[in-house]
Amino acid sequence: KAGVTQTPRYLIKTRGQQVTLSCSPISGHRSVSWYQQTPGQGLQFLFEYFSETQRNKGNFPGRFSGRQFSNSRSEMNVSTLELGDSALYLCASSLGTSGTQETQYFGPGTRLLVL
Amino acid sequence: AQSVSQHNHHVILSEAASLELGCNYSYGGTVNLFWYVQYPGQHLQLLLKYFSGDPLVKGIKGFEAEFIKSKFSFNLRKPSVQWSDTAEYFCAVNGFSSSNTGKLIFGQGTTLQVKP
């Protein structure tokens, strides 16, 4: 079974621009969670989508948004980029239907550099 | 609020040495617990997990972890490390609550360097 895939793998943007990152979950997985990884803050939860609905959200500003499509693929968007948005953005998928006993499987991430 | 603390930020061991990485969490209810590993240049991989039952869980590559509920701990162990275990290790928690759906709280990570 193919793993979680993320595109693009690397991205360079300038301040003020916006960016869209894509995540394709493992086949059959309906939940997609997004995380931001930085050296200073570590891994932080952004949001989770299930059946095209945002079920949970972390403490990030409204510039960070996401969506999920009917095939469970998910995108996250960051508008008005700031230097501090430079990070590795990770996507993880899980079945989403196992109640609280869910295991998340991670993709390779998209490394975003904001200049 | 949930939080996870990993006590060792950087550990250096020689091959064949024993490993124990500490992880403590803060959450008042039932939890799911995970250890993930990130090898250089690779993505996060699941080492092992605890949902319920036997508090001693075994994972891949000879790793094991013990859940001690009274101490809010989930320490990772390996009796004999290899050079290939050089990586960053993350402890993660998911608390049983509808408000925690799909949300893992990670510790800051421990960088393990194994000297050949």
Tab-separated table of C-alpha atoms in Angstrom:
chain	number	residue	atom	x	y	z
A	1	LYS	CA	0.000	0.000	0.000
A	2	ALA	CA	1.415	3.383	-0.925
A	3	GLY	CA	2.225	5.722	1.914
A	4	VAL	CA	1.216	9.312	2.501
A	5	THR	CA	2.465	11.569	-0.253
A	6	GLN	CA	2.978	15.305	-0.145
A	7	THR	CA	3.644	17.773	-2.905
A	8	PRO	CA	5.674	19.765	-3.496
A	9	ARG	CA	8.598	18.602	-1.398
A	10	TYR	CA	10.347	21.961	-1.394
A	11	LEU	CA	9.058	25.459	-1.864
A	12	ILE	CA	10.574	28.926	-1.737
A	13	LYS	CA	8.274	31.926	-1.403
A	14	THR	CA	8.617	35.572	-0.457
A	15	ARG	CA	6.863	37.427	2.332
A	16	GLY	CA	3.303	38.368	1.539
A	17	GLN	CA	2.741	35.584	-0.953
A	18	GLN	CA	0.424	32.671	-0.394
A	19	VAL	CA	1.128	28.966	-0.744
A	20	THR	CA	-0.872	25.761	-1.160
A	21	LEU	CA	0.428	22.397	-0.061
A	22	SER	CA	-1.105	19.060	-0.999
A	23	CYS	CA	-1.420	15.750	0.810
A	24	SER	CA	-2.686	12.391	-0.461
A	25	PRO	CA	-3.480	9.969	2.360
A	26	ILE	CA	-3.013	6.231	2.444
A	27	SER	CA	-5.737	4.506	0.462
A	28	GLY	CA	-8.778	3.957	2.680
A	29	HIS	CA	-7.768	6.588	5.213
A	30	ARG	CA	-10.318	9.338	5.630
A	31	SER	CA	-8.673	11.515	8.270
A	32	VAL	CA	-5.866	13.922	7.453
A	33	SER	CA	-4.004	15.937	10.067
A	34	TRP	CA	-1.493	18.702	9.410
A	35	TYR	CA	1.483	19.682	11.554
A	36	GLN	CA	4.142	22.372	11.463
A	37	GLN	CA	7.680	21.381	12.480
A	38	THR	CA	10.246	24.043	13.383
A	39	PRO	CA	13.504	23.832	15.369
A	40	GLY	CA	12.162	26.227	17.992
A	41	GLN	CA	8.591	25.059	18.475
A	42	GLY	CA	8.883	21.419	17.487
A	43	LEU	CA	5.869	19.637	16.031
A	44	GLN	CA	2.634	21.551	16.390
A	45	PHE	CA	-0.852	20.497	15.329
A	46	LEU	CA	-2.522	22.709	12.749
A	47	PHE	CA	-5.849	21.018	11.970
A	48	GLU	CA	-7.567	17.758	11.128
A	49	TYR	CA	-10.055	16.941	8.395
A	50	PHE	CA	-12.450	14.047	8.062
A	51	SER	CA	-15.084	13.569	5.381
A	52	GLU	CA	-14.400	17.031	3.977
A	53	THR	CA	-15.038	18.688	7.354
A	54	GLN	CA	-12.589	20.261	9.739
A	55	ARG	CA	-12.990	18.329	12.989
A	56	ASN	CA	-10.245	19.918	15.013
A	57	LYS	CA	-8.029	22.963	14.918
A	58	GLY	CA	-4.828	24.020	16.650
A	59	ASN	CA	-3.731	27.446	17.814
A	60	PHE	CA	-2.638	28.996	14.563
A	61	PRO	CA	-3.806	32.268	13.028
A	62	GLY	CA	-6.528	32.370	10.402
A	63	ARG	CA	-3.894	32.727	7.682
A	64	PHE	CA	-3.563	28.963	7.938
A	65	SER	CA	-6.480	27.138	6.379
A	66	GLY	CA	-7.206	23.812	4.815
A	67	ARG	CA	-9.725	21.721	3.024
A	68	GLN	CA	-10.397	18.143	2.139
A	69	PHE	CA	-11.834	16.698	-1.020
A	70	SER	CA	-14.228	13.817	-1.512
A	71	ASN	CA	-11.317	11.467	-2.299
A	72	SER	CA	-9.790	12.388	1.111
A	73	ARG	CA	-6.926	14.340	-0.429
A	74	SER	CA	-6.242	17.476	1.534
A	75	GLU	CA	-4.692	20.852	0.902
A	76	MET	CA	-3.493	23.477	3.296
A	77	ASN	CA	-3.098	27.108	2.417
A	78	VAL	CA	-1.060	29.812	4.074
A	79	SER	CA	-1.831	33.352	3.031
A	80	THR	CA	0.265	36.482	3.541
A	81	LEU	CA	3.393	34.511	4.304
A	82	GLU	CA	5.691	35.657	7.093
A	83	LEU	CA	9.332	34.758	7.670
A	84	GLY	CA	8.274	32.720	10.691
A	85	ASP	CA	6.196	30.430	8.499
A	86	SER	CA	9.388	28.803	7.259
A	87	ALA	CA	9.030	25.227	8.429
A	88	LEU	CA	8.526	21.616	7.494
A	89	TYR	CA	4.812	20.971	7.039
A	90	LEU	CA	3.802	17.412	7.725
A	91	CYS	CA	0.650	15.630	6.795
A	92	ALA	CA	-0.546	12.472	8.529
A	93	SER	CA	-3.395	10.158	7.686
A	94	SER	CA	-5.431	7.685	9.694
A	95	LEU	CA	-8.593	5.696	9.227
A	96	GLY	CA	-10.630	8.283	11.098
A	97	THR	CA	-13.306	5.782	12.053
A	98	SER	CA	-11.660	3.877	14.895
A	99	GLY	CA	-12.901	6.169	17.589
A	100	THR	CA	-10.079	7.300	19.803
A	101	GLN	CA	-7.682	4.470	18.929
A	102	GLU	CA	-6.190	5.939	15.807
A	103	THR	CA	-2.656	5.642	14.495
A	104	GLN	CA	-1.361	8.437	12.305
A	105	TYR	CA	1.047	7.744	9.460
A	106	PHE	CA	3.174	10.600	8.262
A	107	GLY	CA	4.247	11.809	4.865
A	108	PRO	CA	7.723	13.117	3.986
A	109	GLY	CA	6.674	16.740	4.433
A	110	THR	CA	6.921	19.929	2.424
A	111	ARG	CA	9.802	22.201	3.356
A	112	LEU	CA	8.758	25.824	2.970
A	113	LEU	CA	11.285	28.632	2.995
A	114	VAL	CA	9.957	32.182	3.173
A	115	LEU	CA	12.387	34.900	2.111
B	1	ALA	CA	-4.384	21.049	28.354
B	2	GLN	CA	-2.186	18.239	27.149
B	3	SER	CA	1.586	18.496	27.206
B	4	VAL	CA	4.496	16.140	26.691
B	5	SER	CA	7.974	16.439	28.136
B	6	GLN	CA	11.030	14.584	26.930
B	7	HIS	CA	13.829	14.921	29.426
B	8	ASN	CA	16.819	14.170	27.256
B	9	HIS	CA	17.376	16.511	24.344
B	10	HIS	CA	20.603	14.999	23.090
B	11	VAL	CA	21.931	11.559	23.955
B	12	ILE	CA	25.239	10.120	22.820
B	13	LEU	CA	25.881	6.401	23.235
B	14	SER	CA	28.360	3.848	22.013
B	15	GLU	CA	27.153	0.832	20.082
B	16	ALA	CA	25.829	-1.973	22.299
B	17	ALA	CA	24.983	0.431	25.118
B	18	SER	CA	21.490	0.345	26.580
B	19	LEU	CA	19.054	3.137	25.870
B	20	GLU	CA	16.278	4.685	27.895
B	21	LEU	CA	14.531	7.863	26.756
B	22	GLY	CA	12.170	9.520	29.176
B	23	CYS	CA	8.702	10.801	28.308
B	24	ASN	CA	6.164	12.296	30.694
B	25	TYR	CA	2.787	13.663	29.745
B	26	SER	CA	0.205	15.856	31.331
B	27	TYR	CA	-3.431	14.920	30.802
B	28	GLY	CA	-6.127	14.090	33.274
B	29	GLY	CA	-7.851	11.315	31.398
B	30	THR	CA	-7.160	8.235	29.335
B	31	VAL	CA	-4.482	8.548	26.697
B	32	ASN	CA	-3.071	6.929	23.608
B	33	LEU	CA	0.728	7.006	23.575
B	34	PHE	CA	3.199	6.821	20.717
B	35	TRP	CA	6.882	6.886	19.944
B	36	TYR	CA	7.898	8.024	16.487
B	37	VAL	CA	11.383	8.077	14.990
B	38	GLN	CA	12.819	10.339	12.313
B	39	TYR	CA	15.969	8.971	10.699
B	40	PRO	CA	18.206	11.499	8.907
B	41	GLY	CA	16.558	12.529	5.667
B	42	GLN	CA	13.507	10.353	6.231
B	43	HIS	CA	9.958	10.958	7.375
B	44	LEU	CA	8.454	10.260	10.778
B	45	GLN	CA	7.891	6.551	11.319
B	46	LEU	CA	5.915	4.815	14.031
B	47	LEU	CA	8.097	2.860	16.461
B	48	LEU	CA	5.386	1.646	18.797
B	49	LYS	CA	2.088	2.596	20.370
B	50	TYR	CA	0.007	1.983	23.458
B	51	PHE	CA	-3.779	2.080	23.471
B	52	SER	CA	-4.743	-0.258	26.298
B	53	GLY	CA	-3.890	-3.603	27.873
B	54	ASP	CA	-0.357	-4.758	28.668
B	55	PRO	CA	1.591	-1.630	29.669
B	56	LEU	CA	4.788	-3.071	28.208
B	57	VAL	CA	4.633	-2.700	24.455
B	58	LYS	CA	7.096	-3.893	21.875
B	59	GLY	CA	7.799	-2.116	18.645
B	60	ILE	CA	9.980	-2.420	15.611
B	61	LYS	CA	13.767	-2.828	15.617
B	62	GLY	CA	13.926	-4.166	19.184
B	63	PHE	CA	12.422	-1.112	20.873
B	64	GLU	CA	9.980	-1.355	23.750
B	65	ALA	CA	8.193	1.097	26.003
B	66	GLU	CA	6.487	0.882	29.361
B	67	PHE	CA	3.394	2.845	30.292
B	68	ILE	CA	3.339	3.703	33.992
B	69	LYS	CA	0.003	5.361	34.615
B	70	SER	CA	0.809	6.510	38.145
B	71	LYS	CA	3.875	8.349	36.883
B	72	PHE	CA	2.290	9.652	33.655
B	73	SER	CA	5.296	8.180	31.873
B	74	PHE	CA	5.962	6.238	28.687
B	75	ASN	CA	9.708	5.622	28.535
B	76	LEU	CA	11.363	4.098	25.495
B	77	ARG	CA	14.022	1.423	25.914
B	78	LYS	CA	16.380	-0.676	23.849
B	79	PRO	CA	18.845	-3.092	25.433
B	80	SER	CA	21.589	-2.656	22.839
B	81	VAL	CA	21.727	0.224	20.366
B	82	GLN	CA	23.248	0.124	16.909
B	83	TRP	CA	24.802	2.859	14.810
B	84	SER	CA	21.680	2.691	12.601
B	85	ASP	CA	19.551	3.856	15.555
B	86	THR	CA	21.008	7.338	15.163
B	87	ALA	CA	17.893	9.465	14.724
B	88	GLU	CA	15.502	11.855	16.416
B	89	TYR	CA	12.880	10.284	18.656
B	90	PHE	CA	9.515	11.828	19.460
B	91	CYS	CA	7.028	10.899	22.144
B	92	ALA	CA	3.412	11.805	21.345
B	93	VAL	CA	0.122	11.727	23.186
B	94	ASN	CA	-3.498	11.798	22.159
B	95	GLY	CA	-5.981	12.312	24.973
B	96	PHE	CA	-9.366	10.611	24.881
B	97	SER	CA	-11.722	13.447	24.072
B	98	SER	CA	-13.758	14.614	21.117
B	99	SER	CA	-11.756	17.835	21.258
B	100	ASN	CA	-8.552	15.878	20.633
B	101	THR	CA	-9.675	14.109	17.479
B	102	GLY	CA	-6.769	13.711	15.078
B	103	LYS	CA	-4.519	15.745	17.336
B	104	LEU	CA	-1.185	14.454	18.536
B	105	ILE	CA	0.787	16.450	21.086
B	106	PHE	CA	4.504	15.899	20.618
B	107	GLY	CA	7.435	16.240	22.931
B	108	GLN	CA	10.398	18.342	21.832
B	109	GLY	CA	12.251	15.306	20.587
B	110	THR	CA	15.485	13.575	21.603
B	111	THR	CA	18.407	13.382	19.236
B	112	LEU	CA	20.217	10.078	19.644
B	113	GLN	CA	23.748	9.771	18.318
B	114	VAL	CA	25.256	6.294	18.374
B	115	LYS	CA	29.017	6.114	17.966
B	116	PRO	CA	30.363	3.049	16.152
